[in-house]
């Protein structure tokens, strides 16, 4: 979809925050690209080019503005929920897969050739996957230089660069300054308990309801949730998320800073930070759900820090209370004796008998763990439709279980866990018929959260 020049220029002139992250303004007279909300003087129309993605602006030779800091933009709306190959590729890039395995590994993960992946990226984004990876690394590094006192060496590896020399050369080539030059101009601060970063979102954001939802389902030994924060044990450390006025504050204490990009991506997914509340409200606000949206503007769908963990939660939660499921999940973690939630390989080796589950439920979990451990099932980057079909083929996985996994782990904005008792009760109380469910597309997952919240 091409950008409308007049609409974009009007948004830039008004510094309209609703357009932040939707496009970037490149100024040909300065060689700088900015966010729509940049406080700098609005450039002349003849000197402006608009790009939908930061990577495309950088590929065209523009450098990020030091005043508005494009690295702080919320993620582009749409790609967070798109199930096509480019959308999945972008989420895997954010998760650090390309840093670990290169673009060739990214293509293998998506079961396509590098050439085909490059062609799709150029068509959709205006630049190739390597340029997107490079921009993501540079913008994360720039944020770390601004907001932390991490040594430049650690920042290089945290952002995904293979060496400090590569980091220095790439930043100098792309931005015209070295990491050391930028560090001299910033008042970087490191939090007493670890590395702290701001994670942006599009307002409004209903943080209180998000934390209440996560608190009710917090796994003992893994998660601690209060009215003001979410804390989690992860491999190699801990992370904490605290809602603030216009962002979520991430504090991470990790042994290996190379994990950081993946931690940031998982946190954004868990708190649904790339959602577009305006688009969601435009659809659901015209239906019988309008009073619920008015009561909780900016309600998000709680995601999953880990796809496999969420699938385990869904299986354990079949036909029992939320509190009962939480108790059993805590027993599973204790039995596995792992730091954080067990991986699929670890759970596959764990004896799950005697924890309060039926033999059928245990068999379902073992089948799930074996499928994920053997790479037959990809819950963090696979095609959503194929993944749901594969889940339905596993023993003990019905439409409700798969629908819940799609809603929280697969990030399907239209997922609908049909047959859910809480949804039925809420709809009956509000006098909503089953025929209305179709009018909530493509945001039925958000409709489900509003109904659960209204029970």
CSV table of C-alpha atoms in Angstrom, one decimal:
chain,number,residue,atom,x,y,z
A,1,UNK,CA,0.0,0.0,0.0
A,2,UNK,CA,1.4,3.4,-1.0
A,3,UNK,CA,1.6,6.2,1.5
A,4,UNK,CA,-0.6,9.2,0.9
A,5,UNK,CA,1.8,12.2,0.7
A,6,UNK,CA,-0.8,14.8,1.7
A,7,UNK,CA,-2.1,12.8,4.6
A,8,UNK,CA,1.4,12.1,5.9
A,9,UNK,CA,2.5,15.7,5.6
A,10,UNK,CA,-0.6,16.9,7.5
A,11,UNK,CA,0.2,14.4,10.3
A,12,UNK,CA,3.8,15.6,10.4
A,13,UNK,CA,2.7,19.2,10.5
A,14,UNK,CA,0.4,18.4,13.4
A,15,UNK,CA,2.9,16.1,15.1
A,16,UNK,CA,0.0,13.7,15.4
A,17,UNK,CA,1.0,10.9,17.8
A,18,UNK,CA,-1.5,8.5,16.3
A,19,UNK,CA,0.8,8.1,13.3
A,20,UNK,CA,4.0,7.3,15.3
A,21,UNK,CA,5.5,4.1,13.9
A,22,UNK,CA,3.2,4.1,10.8
A,23,UNK,CA,5.7,5.9,8.6
A,24,UNK,CA,8.9,7.9,8.7
A,25,UNK,CA,9.7,11.4,7.3
A,26,UNK,CA,13.0,11.6,5.3
A,27,UNK,CA,14.3,15.1,4.7
A,28,UNK,CA,16.4,15.3,1.6
A,29,UNK,CA,18.1,18.6,2.6
A,30,UNK,CA,19.5,17.2,5.8
A,31,UNK,CA,19.8,13.5,5.1
A,32,UNK,CA,17.9,12.7,8.3
A,33,UNK,CA,14.7,10.7,8.8
A,34,UNK,CA,12.3,11.4,11.7
A,35,UNK,CA,9.2,10.2,13.4
A,36,UNK,CA,5.9,12.0,12.7
A,37,UNK,CA,6.0,13.5,16.2
A,38,UNK,CA,9.5,15.0,15.8
A,39,UNK,CA,9.7,18.4,17.6
A,40,UNK,CA,11.9,19.9,14.9
A,41,UNK,CA,10.6,22.5,12.5
A,42,UNK,CA,8.4,20.9,9.8
A,43,UNK,CA,10.4,20.7,6.6
A,44,UNK,CA,9.3,22.1,3.3
A,45,UNK,CA,7.2,19.8,1.2
A,46,UNK,CA,9.7,19.8,-1.6
A,47,UNK,CA,12.4,18.4,0.7
A,48,UNK,CA,10.3,15.5,2.1
A,49,UNK,CA,10.0,11.8,1.2
A,50,UNK,CA,7.9,9.4,3.3
A,51,UNK,CA,8.9,5.8,4.0
A,52,UNK,CA,6.7,3.2,5.7
A,53,UNK,CA,9.7,1.5,7.4
A,54,UNK,CA,12.8,2.7,9.0
A,55,UNK,CA,14.9,0.1,7.1
A,56,UNK,CA,13.7,1.5,3.8
A,57,UNK,CA,14.7,5.1,4.9
A,58,UNK,CA,18.2,3.9,5.9
A,59,UNK,CA,18.6,1.8,2.8
A,60,UNK,CA,18.0,5.1,0.9
A,61,UNK,CA,20.9,6.7,2.8
A,62,UNK,CA,19.0,8.6,5.5
A,63,UNK,CA,20.2,8.7,9.1
A,64,UNK,CA,17.9,8.6,12.2
A,65,UNK,CA,17.1,11.9,13.9
A,66,UNK,CA,18.9,12.4,17.3
A,67,UNK,CA,16.0,14.5,18.6
A,68,UNK,CA,12.9,12.3,18.0
A,69,UNK,CA,14.9,9.0,18.1
A,70,UNK,CA,13.2,6.6,15.7
A,71,UNK,CA,14.4,3.6,17.8
A,72,UNK,CA,11.7,4.5,20.3
A,73,UNK,CA,8.8,4.2,17.8
A,74,UNK,CA,6.2,1.6,18.6
A,75,UNK,CA,6.3,-1.3,16.1
A,76,UNK,CA,4.6,-0.9,12.8
A,77,UNK,CA,0.9,-1.9,13.2
A,78,UNK,CA,-0.2,-4.7,11.0
A,79,UNK,CA,3.1,-6.7,10.9
A,80,UNK,CA,2.5,-7.8,14.5
A,81,UNK,CA,-0.6,-9.7,13.5
A,82,UNK,CA,0.0,-10.5,9.9
A,83,UNK,CA,0.3,-14.3,9.4
A,84,UNK,CA,2.0,-14.1,6.0
A,85,UNK,CA,5.6,-15.0,5.4
A,86,UNK,CA,7.0,-11.4,5.6
A,87,UNK,CA,5.1,-10.8,8.9
A,88,UNK,CA,6.5,-14.0,10.4
A,89,UNK,CA,10.0,-13.2,9.1
A,90,UNK,CA,9.9,-9.7,10.7
A,91,UNK,CA,8.9,-11.2,14.1
A,92,UNK,CA,11.7,-13.8,13.9
A,93,UNK,CA,14.2,-11.0,13.0
A,94,UNK,CA,13.0,-9.1,16.1
A,95,UNK,CA,13.5,-12.2,18.2
A,96,UNK,CA,17.1,-12.4,17.1
A,97,UNK,CA,16.9,-15.4,14.8
A,98,UNK,CA,18.9,-13.7,12.0
A,99,UNK,CA,21.6,-12.6,14.5
A,100,UNK,CA,22.0,-16.3,15.5
A,101,UNK,CA,21.6,-18.0,12.2
A,102,UNK,CA,21.9,-15.3,9.5
A,103,UNK,CA,19.5,-14.6,6.7
A,104,UNK,CA,20.1,-18.1,5.3
A,105,UNK,CA,19.0,-19.5,8.7
A,106,UNK,CA,16.0,-17.3,8.7
A,107,UNK,CA,14.9,-18.5,5.3
A,108,UNK,CA,15.4,-22.1,6.3
A,109,UNK,CA,13.2,-21.5,9.4
A,110,UNK,CA,10.5,-20.2,7.0
A,111,UNK,CA,11.0,-23.1,4.6
A,112,UNK,CA,11.8,-20.8,1.6
A,113,UNK,CA,14.9,-19.9,-0.4
A,114,UNK,CA,17.0,-16.7,0.4
A,115,UNK,CA,16.2,-15.4,-3.1
A,116,UNK,CA,12.4,-15.8,-2.6
A,117,UNK,CA,12.6,-14.2,0.9
A,118,UNK,CA,14.6,-11.2,-0.6
A,119,UNK,CA,12.1,-10.8,-3.4
A,120,UNK,CA,9.1,-10.7,-0.9
A,121,UNK,CA,10.9,-8.2,1.3
A,122,UNK,CA,11.7,-5.8,-1.5
A,123,UNK,CA,8.1,-6.0,-2.8
A,124,UNK,CA,6.5,-5.4,0.7
A,125,UNK,CA,9.1,-3.2,2.4
A,126,UNK,CA,11.2,-1.7,-0.3
A,127,UNK,CA,14.4,-3.3,0.9
A,128,UNK,CA,15.9,-6.7,1.6
A,129,UNK,CA,16.0,-8.7,4.8
A,130,UNK,CA,19.7,-8.0,5.4
A,131,UNK,CA,19.0,-4.3,5.4
A,132,UNK,CA,16.1,-4.8,7.9
A,133,UNK,CA,18.4,-6.8,10.2
A,134,UNK,CA,21.0,-4.2,10.0
A,135,UNK,CA,18.6,-1.4,10.8
A,136,UNK,CA,17.2,-3.3,13.8
A,137,UNK,CA,20.7,-3.8,15.1
A,138,UNK,CA,21.6,-0.2,14.7
A,139,UNK,CA,18.4,1.2,16.3
A,140,UNK,CA,18.7,-1.2,19.3
A,141,UNK,CA,22.4,-0.3,19.7
A,142,UNK,CA,21.5,3.4,19.5
A,143,UNK,CA,18.9,3.0,22.2
A,144,UNK,CA,21.3,1.1,24.4
A,145,UNK,CA,23.9,3.9,24.0
A,146,UNK,CA,21.3,6.5,25.0
A,147,UNK,CA,19.7,4.7,27.9
A,148,UNK,CA,22.3,2.5,29.5
A,149,UNK,CA,25.9,2.7,30.6
A,150,UNK,CA,26.8,-0.7,29.1
A,151,UNK,CA,30.3,-0.8,27.6
A,152,UNK,CA,30.3,-0.4,23.9
A,153,UNK,CA,31.7,-3.9,23.6
A,154,UNK,CA,28.6,-5.4,25.3
A,155,UNK,CA,26.3,-3.2,23.3
A,156,UNK,CA,27.8,-4.5,20.1
A,157,UNK,CA,27.0,-8.1,21.0
A,158,UNK,CA,23.6,-7.3,22.6
A,159,UNK,CA,22.4,-5.6,19.4
A,160,UNK,CA,23.5,-8.6,17.3
A,161,UNK,CA,26.8,-7.5,15.8
A,162,UNK,CA,29.4,-10.1,15.3
A,163,UNK,CA,32.3,-7.9,16.5
A,164,UNK,CA,33.0,-4.5,17.9
A,165,UNK,CA,34.9,-3.6,14.7
A,166,UNK,CA,31.7,-4.5,12.6
A,167,UNK,CA,29.6,-2.4,15.0
A,168,UNK,CA,31.9,0.6,14.8
A,169,UNK,CA,32.2,0.4,11.0
A,170,UNK,CA,28.5,-0.1,10.4
A,171,UNK,CA,27.4,2.8,12.6
A,172,UNK,CA,30.0,5.1,11.1
A,173,UNK,CA,29.0,4.2,7.6
A,174,UNK,CA,25.2,4.4,8.2
A,175,UNK,CA,25.0,7.3,10.7
A,176,UNK,CA,28.1,9.3,10.2
A,177,UNK,CA,29.3,8.8,13.8
A,178,UNK,CA,30.8,6.1,15.9
A,179,UNK,CA,29.3,4.6,19.1
A,180,UNK,CA,31.8,6.4,21.1
A,181,UNK,CA,30.8,9.7,19.5
A,182,UNK,CA,27.2,9.2,20.4
A,183,UNK,CA,28.0,8.0,24.0
A,184,UNK,CA,29.8,11.3,24.6
A,185,UNK,CA,26.6,13.2,24.0
A,186,UNK,CA,24.2,11.1,26.1
A,187,UNK,CA,23.6,10.9,29.8
A,188,UNK,CA,23.4,7.2,29.9
A,189,UNK,CA,22.2,5.7,33.2
A,190,UNK,CA,22.2,2.1,34.3
A,191,UNK,CA,19.6,1.0,36.8
A,192,UNK,CA,20.8,-0.4,40.1
A,193,UNK,CA,19.2,-3.8,39.5
A,194,UNK,CA,20.2,-4.3,35.8
A,195,UNK,CA,19.8,-3.0,32.3
A,196,UNK,CA,16.8,-0.7,31.8
A,197,UNK,CA,15.1,0.1,28.5
A,198,UNK,CA,11.9,1.9,27.5
A,199,UNK,CA,9.4,-0.1,25.4
A,200,UNK,CA,7.0,2.1,23.5
A,201,UNK,CA,3.3,1.5,22.6
A,202,UNK,CA,0.4,3.3,21.0
A,203,UNK,CA,-1.9,4.8,23.7
A,204,UNK,CA,-4.2,4.2,25.2
A,205,UNK,CA,-2.9,1.2,27.1
A,206,UNK,CA,-4.9,-0.6,29.9
A,207,UNK,CA,-1.9,-1.7,32.0
A,208,UNK,CA,-4.0,-2.4,35.1
A,209,UNK,CA,-6.1,-5.1,33.4
A,210,UNK,CA,-3.1,-6.6,31.8
A,211,UNK,CA,-1.4,-7.0,35.1
A,212,UNK,CA,-4.5,-8.4,36.8
A,213,UNK,CA,-4.9,-11.0,34.0
A,214,UNK,CA,-1.2,-12.1,34.3
A,215,UNK,CA,-1.3,-12.1,38.2
A,216,UNK,CA,-4.2,-14.5,38.2
A,217,UNK,CA,-2.2,-16.9,36.1
A,218,UNK,CA,1.3,-16.3,37.4
A,219,UNK,CA,3.3,-19.6,37.7
A,220,UNK,CA,4.9,-20.1,41.1
A,221,UNK,CA,8.6,-20.2,40.8
A,222,UNK,CA,8.6,-18.4,37.4
A,223,UNK,CA,6.5,-15.3,37.7
A,224,UNK,CA,5.7,-12.6,40.3
A,225,UNK,CA,3.0,-10.1,39.5
A,226,UNK,CA,1.9,-7.1,41.5
A,227,UNK,CA,-0.4,-4.2,40.8
A,228,UNK,CA,2.5,-2.3,39.4
A,229,UNK,CA,4.9,-4.8,37.9
A,230,UNK,CA,5.5,-8.1,36.2
A,231,UNK,CA,8.7,-10.1,37.1
A,232,UNK,CA,9.9,-13.3,35.5
A,233,UNK,CA,12.8,-15.7,35.9
A,234,UNK,CA,14.4,-16.4,32.5
A,235,UNK,CA,17.4,-18.5,31.5
A,236,UNK,CA,20.4,-16.6,32.6
A,237,UNK,CA,18.7,-14.0,34.8
A,238,UNK,CA,15.5,-12.1,35.4
A,239,UNK,CA,13.4,-9.4,33.8
A,240,UNK,CA,10.8,-7.0,35.1
A,241,UNK,CA,8.2,-4.9,33.3
A,242,UNK,CA,6.7,-1.8,34.9
A,243,UNK,CA,4.1,0.3,33.1
A,244,UNK,CA,4.9,4.0,33.0
A,245,UNK,CA,3.1,7.1,31.6
A,246,UNK,CA,3.8,6.5,27.9
A,247,UNK,CA,5.9,3.3,27.9
A,248,UNK,CA,6.7,0.0,29.6
A,249,UNK,CA,10.0,0.0,31.5
A,250,UNK,CA,12.0,-3.2,31.0
A,251,UNK,CA,14.7,-4.0,33.5
A,252,UNK,CA,16.7,-7.1,32.7
A,253,UNK,CA,19.5,-8.8,34.7
A,254,UNK,CA,21.0,-11.3,32.3
A,255,UNK,CA,24.4,-13.1,32.3
A,256,UNK,CA,24.7,-12.8,28.5
A,257,UNK,CA,23.7,-9.5,26.9
A,258,UNK,CA,23.4,-11.3,23.5
A,259,UNK,CA,20.0,-12.5,24.8
A,260,UNK,CA,18.7,-8.9,25.0
A,261,UNK,CA,17.2,-8.6,21.6
A,262,UNK,CA,15.2,-11.8,22.2
A,263,UNK,CA,14.1,-10.7,25.6
A,264,UNK,CA,12.9,-7.3,24.2
A,265,UNK,CA,10.9,-9.1,21.5
A,266,UNK,CA,9.3,-11.6,23.9
A,267,UNK,CA,8.4,-8.8,26.3
A,268,UNK,CA,6.7,-6.8,23.5
A,269,UNK,CA,4.8,-9.9,22.5
A,270,UNK,CA,3.8,-10.7,26.1
A,271,UNK,CA,2.4,-7.2,26.7
A,272,UNK,CA,1.0,-6.8,23.1
A,273,UNK,CA,2.9,-3.5,22.7
A,274,UNK,CA,2.6,-3.3,18.9
A,275,UNK,CA,-1.2,-3.4,18.8
A,276,UNK,CA,-3.2,-0.7,17.1
A,277,UNK,CA,-6.0,0.3,19.6
A,278,UNK,CA,-7.5,2.9,17.2
A,279,UNK,CA,-8.1,0.3,14.5
A,280,UNK,CA,-9.5,-2.2,17.0
A,281,UNK,CA,-11.9,0.3,18.5
A,282,UNK,CA,-13.0,1.4,15.0
A,283,UNK,CA,-14.4,-2.0,14.4
A,284,UNK,CA,-15.5,-3.2,17.9
A,285,UNK,CA,-16.7,0.2,18.9
A,286,UNK,CA,-19.5,0.0,16.4
A,287,UNK,CA,-20.9,-3.2,17.9
A,288,UNK,CA,-22.6,-4.3,21.0
A,289,UNK,CA,-19.2,-4.4,22.7
A,290,UNK,CA,-19.0,-0.6,22.6
A,291,UNK,CA,-19.7,-0.2,26.4
A,292,UNK,CA,-16.9,-2.6,27.2
A,293,UNK,CA,-14.5,-0.7,25.1
A,294,UNK,CA,-15.5,2.6,26.7
A,295,UNK,CA,-14.9,1.1,30.1
A,296,UNK,CA,-11.5,-0.3,29.2
A,297,UNK,CA,-9.9,1.7,26.4
A,298,UNK,CA,-6.6,0.3,25.2
A,299,UNK,CA,-7.3,-3.3,26.5
A,300,UNK,CA,-4.6,-5.6,25.1
A,301,UNK,CA,-4.4,-9.4,24.5
A,302,UNK,CA,-1.9,-10.9,26.9
A,303,UNK,CA,0.6,-12.8,24.7
A,304,UNK,CA,3.2,-15.4,25.5
A,305,UNK,CA,6.8,-15.0,26.6
A,306,UNK,CA,7.3,-18.5,25.2
A,307,UNK,CA,5.0,-20.4,22.8
A,308,UNK,CA,5.6,-23.8,24.2
A,309,UNK,CA,4.9,-22.6,27.7
A,310,UNK,CA,1.6,-21.1,26.6
A,311,UNK,CA,0.6,-24.4,24.9
A,312,UNK,CA,1.3,-26.3,28.2
A,313,UNK,CA,-0.8,-23.7,30.0
A,314,UNK,CA,-3.7,-24.3,27.6
A,315,UNK,CA,-3.5,-28.1,28.1
A,316,UNK,CA,-3.3,-27.9,31.8
A,317,UNK,CA,-6.1,-25.4,32.0
A,318,UNK,CA,-8.6,-27.7,30.2
A,319,UNK,CA,-11.8,-28.0,32.3
A,320,UNK,CA,-10.3,-26.7,35.5
A,321,UNK,CA,-10.2,-23.3,37.3
A,322,UNK,CA,-7.5,-20.7,36.6
A,323,UNK,CA,-6.3,-21.2,40.2
A,324,UNK,CA,-6.2,-25.0,39.8
A,325,UNK,CA,-4.2,-24.7,36.6
A,326,UNK,CA,-1.8,-22.3,38.3
A,327,UNK,CA,-1.2,-24.8,41.1
A,328,UNK,CA,-0.4,-27.7,38.7
A,329,UNK,CA,1.9,-25.5,36.5
A,330,UNK,CA,3.9,-24.7,39.7
A,331,UNK,CA,4.2,-28.4,40.4
A,332,UNK,CA,5.4,-29.1,36.9
A,333,UNK,CA,8.1,-26.4,37.2
A,334,UNK,CA,9.2,-27.8,40.6
A,335,UNK,CA,9.3,-31.4,39.3
A,336,UNK,CA,11.4,-30.4,36.3
A,337,UNK,CA,13.9,-28.6,38.6
A,338,UNK,CA,14.7,-26.0,35.9
A,339,UNK,CA,15.6,-22.3,36.0
A,340,UNK,CA,12.4,-20.7,34.7
A,341,UNK,CA,9.8,-22.7,32.8
A,342,UNK,CA,11.1,-26.0,31.3
A,343,UNK,CA,11.9,-26.2,27.6
A,344,UNK,CA,10.2,-28.8,25.4
A,345,UNK,CA,13.2,-31.1,25.6
A,346,UNK,CA,13.3,-30.8,29.4
A,347,UNK,CA,9.6,-31.4,29.8
A,348,UNK,CA,9.7,-34.4,27.5
A,349,UNK,CA,12.2,-36.0,30.0
A,350,UNK,CA,10.2,-35.1,33.1
A,351,UNK,CA,7.9,-37.6,35.0
A,352,UNK,CA,4.6,-35.8,35.1
A,353,UNK,CA,2.6,-38.4,37.0
A,354,UNK,CA,1.3,-37.7,40.5
A,355,UNK,CA,0.9,-33.9,39.9
A,356,UNK,CA,-2.9,-33.9,39.9
A,357,UNK,CA,-3.4,-34.5,36.2
A,358,UNK,CA,-5.2,-37.4,34.5
A,359,UNK,CA,-3.2,-39.9,32.4
A,360,UNK,CA,-4.8,-38.5,29.3
A,361,UNK,CA,-3.6,-34.9,30.2
A,362,UNK,CA,-0.1,-36.2,30.9
A,363,UNK,CA,-0.1,-38.0,27.5
A,364,UNK,CA,-1.2,-34.8,25.8
A,365,UNK,CA,1.7,-32.8,27.4
A,366,UNK,CA,4.2,-35.5,26.4
A,367,UNK,CA,3.1,-35.5,22.8
A,368,UNK,CA,3.3,-31.7,22.7
A,369,UNK,CA,6.8,-31.6,24.2
A,370,UNK,CA,8.1,-34.3,21.8
A,371,UNK,CA,6.6,-32.5,18.8
A,372,UNK,CA,8.2,-29.2,19.7
A,373,UNK,CA,11.5,-30.7,20.8
A,374,UNK,CA,11.8,-32.6,17.5
A,375,UNK,CA,11.0,-29.4,15.5
A,376,UNK,CA,7.9,-30.9,14.1
A,377,UNK,CA,5.9,-28.1,15.7
A,378,UNK,CA,7.0,-24.4,15.7
A,379,UNK,CA,5.0,-22.3,18.2
A,380,UNK,CA,7.1,-19.2,17.9
A,381,UNK,CA,7.4,-18.6,14.2
A,382,UNK,CA,5.5,-21.2,12.2
A,383,UNK,CA,2.6,-20.6,9.9
A,384,UNK,CA,-0.4,-20.1,12.2
A,385,UNK,CA,-2.9,-22.1,10.1
A,386,UNK,CA,-0.5,-25.0,9.7
A,387,UNK,CA,0.4,-24.8,13.4
A,388,UNK,CA,-3.2,-25.0,14.4
A,389,UNK,CA,-3.8,-28.0,12.1
A,390,UNK,CA,-0.7,-29.8,13.7
A,391,UNK,CA,-2.0,-29.0,17.2
A,392,UNK,CA,-5.4,-30.5,16.4
A,393,UNK,CA,-3.7,-33.7,15.3
A,394,UNK,CA,-2.1,-34.1,18.8
A,395,UNK,CA,-4.0,-36.2,21.4
A,396,UNK,CA,-6.2,-34.2,23.7
A,397,UNK,CA,-6.2,-31.0,21.6
A,398,UNK,CA,-9.6,-29.7,20.7
A,399,UNK,CA,-10.9,-26.4,19.2
A,400,UNK,CA,-10.9,-24.6,22.6
A,401,UNK,CA,-7.3,-25.5,23.4
A,402,UNK,CA,-6.0,-24.6,19.9
A,403,UNK,CA,-8.1,-21.4,19.8
A,404,UNK,CA,-6.6,-20.3,23.1
A,405,UNK,CA,-3.0,-21.0,21.9
A,406,UNK,CA,-3.7,-19.1,18.7
A,407,UNK,CA,-5.0,-16.2,20.7
A,408,UNK,CA,-2.1,-15.9,23.0
A,409,UNK,CA,0.9,-17.7,21.5
A,410,UNK,CA,0.3,-17.4,17.7
A,411,UNK,CA,-0.8,-13.8,18.0
A,412,UNK,CA,-3.8,-14.3,15.8
A,413,UNK,CA,-6.0,-11.2,16.4
A,414,UNK,CA,-9.0,-13.0,15.1
A,415,UNK,CA,-8.6,-16.1,17.2
A,416,UNK,CA,-11.8,-17.2,19.0
A,417,UNK,CA,-11.8,-20.0,21.6
A,418,UNK,CA,-15.2,-21.2,20.8
A,419,UNK,CA,-17.1,-23.0,23.5
A,420,UNK,CA,-15.4,-21.1,26.3
A,421,UNK,CA,-17.7,-21.0,29.3
A,422,UNK,CA,-16.7,-17.5,30.4
A,423,UNK,CA,-17.4,-16.1,27.0
A,424,UNK,CA,-20.8,-17.7,26.8
A,425,UNK,CA,-21.7,-16.4,30.3
A,426,UNK,CA,-20.6,-12.8,29.4
A,427,UNK,CA,-22.5,-12.9,26.1
A,428,UNK,CA,-25.6,-14.1,27.8
A,429,UNK,CA,-25.4,-11.4,30.5
A,430,UNK,CA,-25.0,-8.7,27.8
A,431,UNK,CA,-27.7,-10.2,25.6
A,432,UNK,CA,-25.3,-10.9,22.7
A,433,UNK,CA,-26.2,-13.6,20.3
A,434,UNK,CA,-23.7,-16.0,18.6
A,435,UNK,CA,-24.6,-14.4,15.2
A,436,UNK,CA,-22.8,-11.2,16.4
A,437,UNK,CA,-19.4,-12.9,16.7
A,438,UNK,CA,-18.8,-12.6,13.0
A,439,UNK,CA,-19.2,-8.8,13.1
A,440,UNK,CA,-16.1,-8.6,15.4
A,441,UNK,CA,-13.7,-9.8,12.7
A,442,UNK,CA,-10.8,-9.3,12.4
A,443,UNK,CA,-10.4,-8.5,16.1
A,444,UNK,CA,-12.3,-11.4,17.8
A,445,UNK,CA,-9.3,-12.0,20.1
A,446,UNK,CA,-9.7,-8.5,21.5
A,447,UNK,CA,-13.5,-9.1,21.7
A,448,UNK,CA,-12.8,-12.2,23.8
A,449,UNK,CA,-10.6,-10.3,26.2
A,450,UNK,CA,-13.3,-7.6,26.7
A,451,UNK,CA,-15.9,-10.3,27.4
A,452,UNK,CA,-13.6,-12.2,29.8
A,453,UNK,CA,-12.8,-9.0,31.6
A,454,UNK,CA,-16.5,-8.2,31.9
A,455,UNK,CA,-17.5,-11.5,33.5
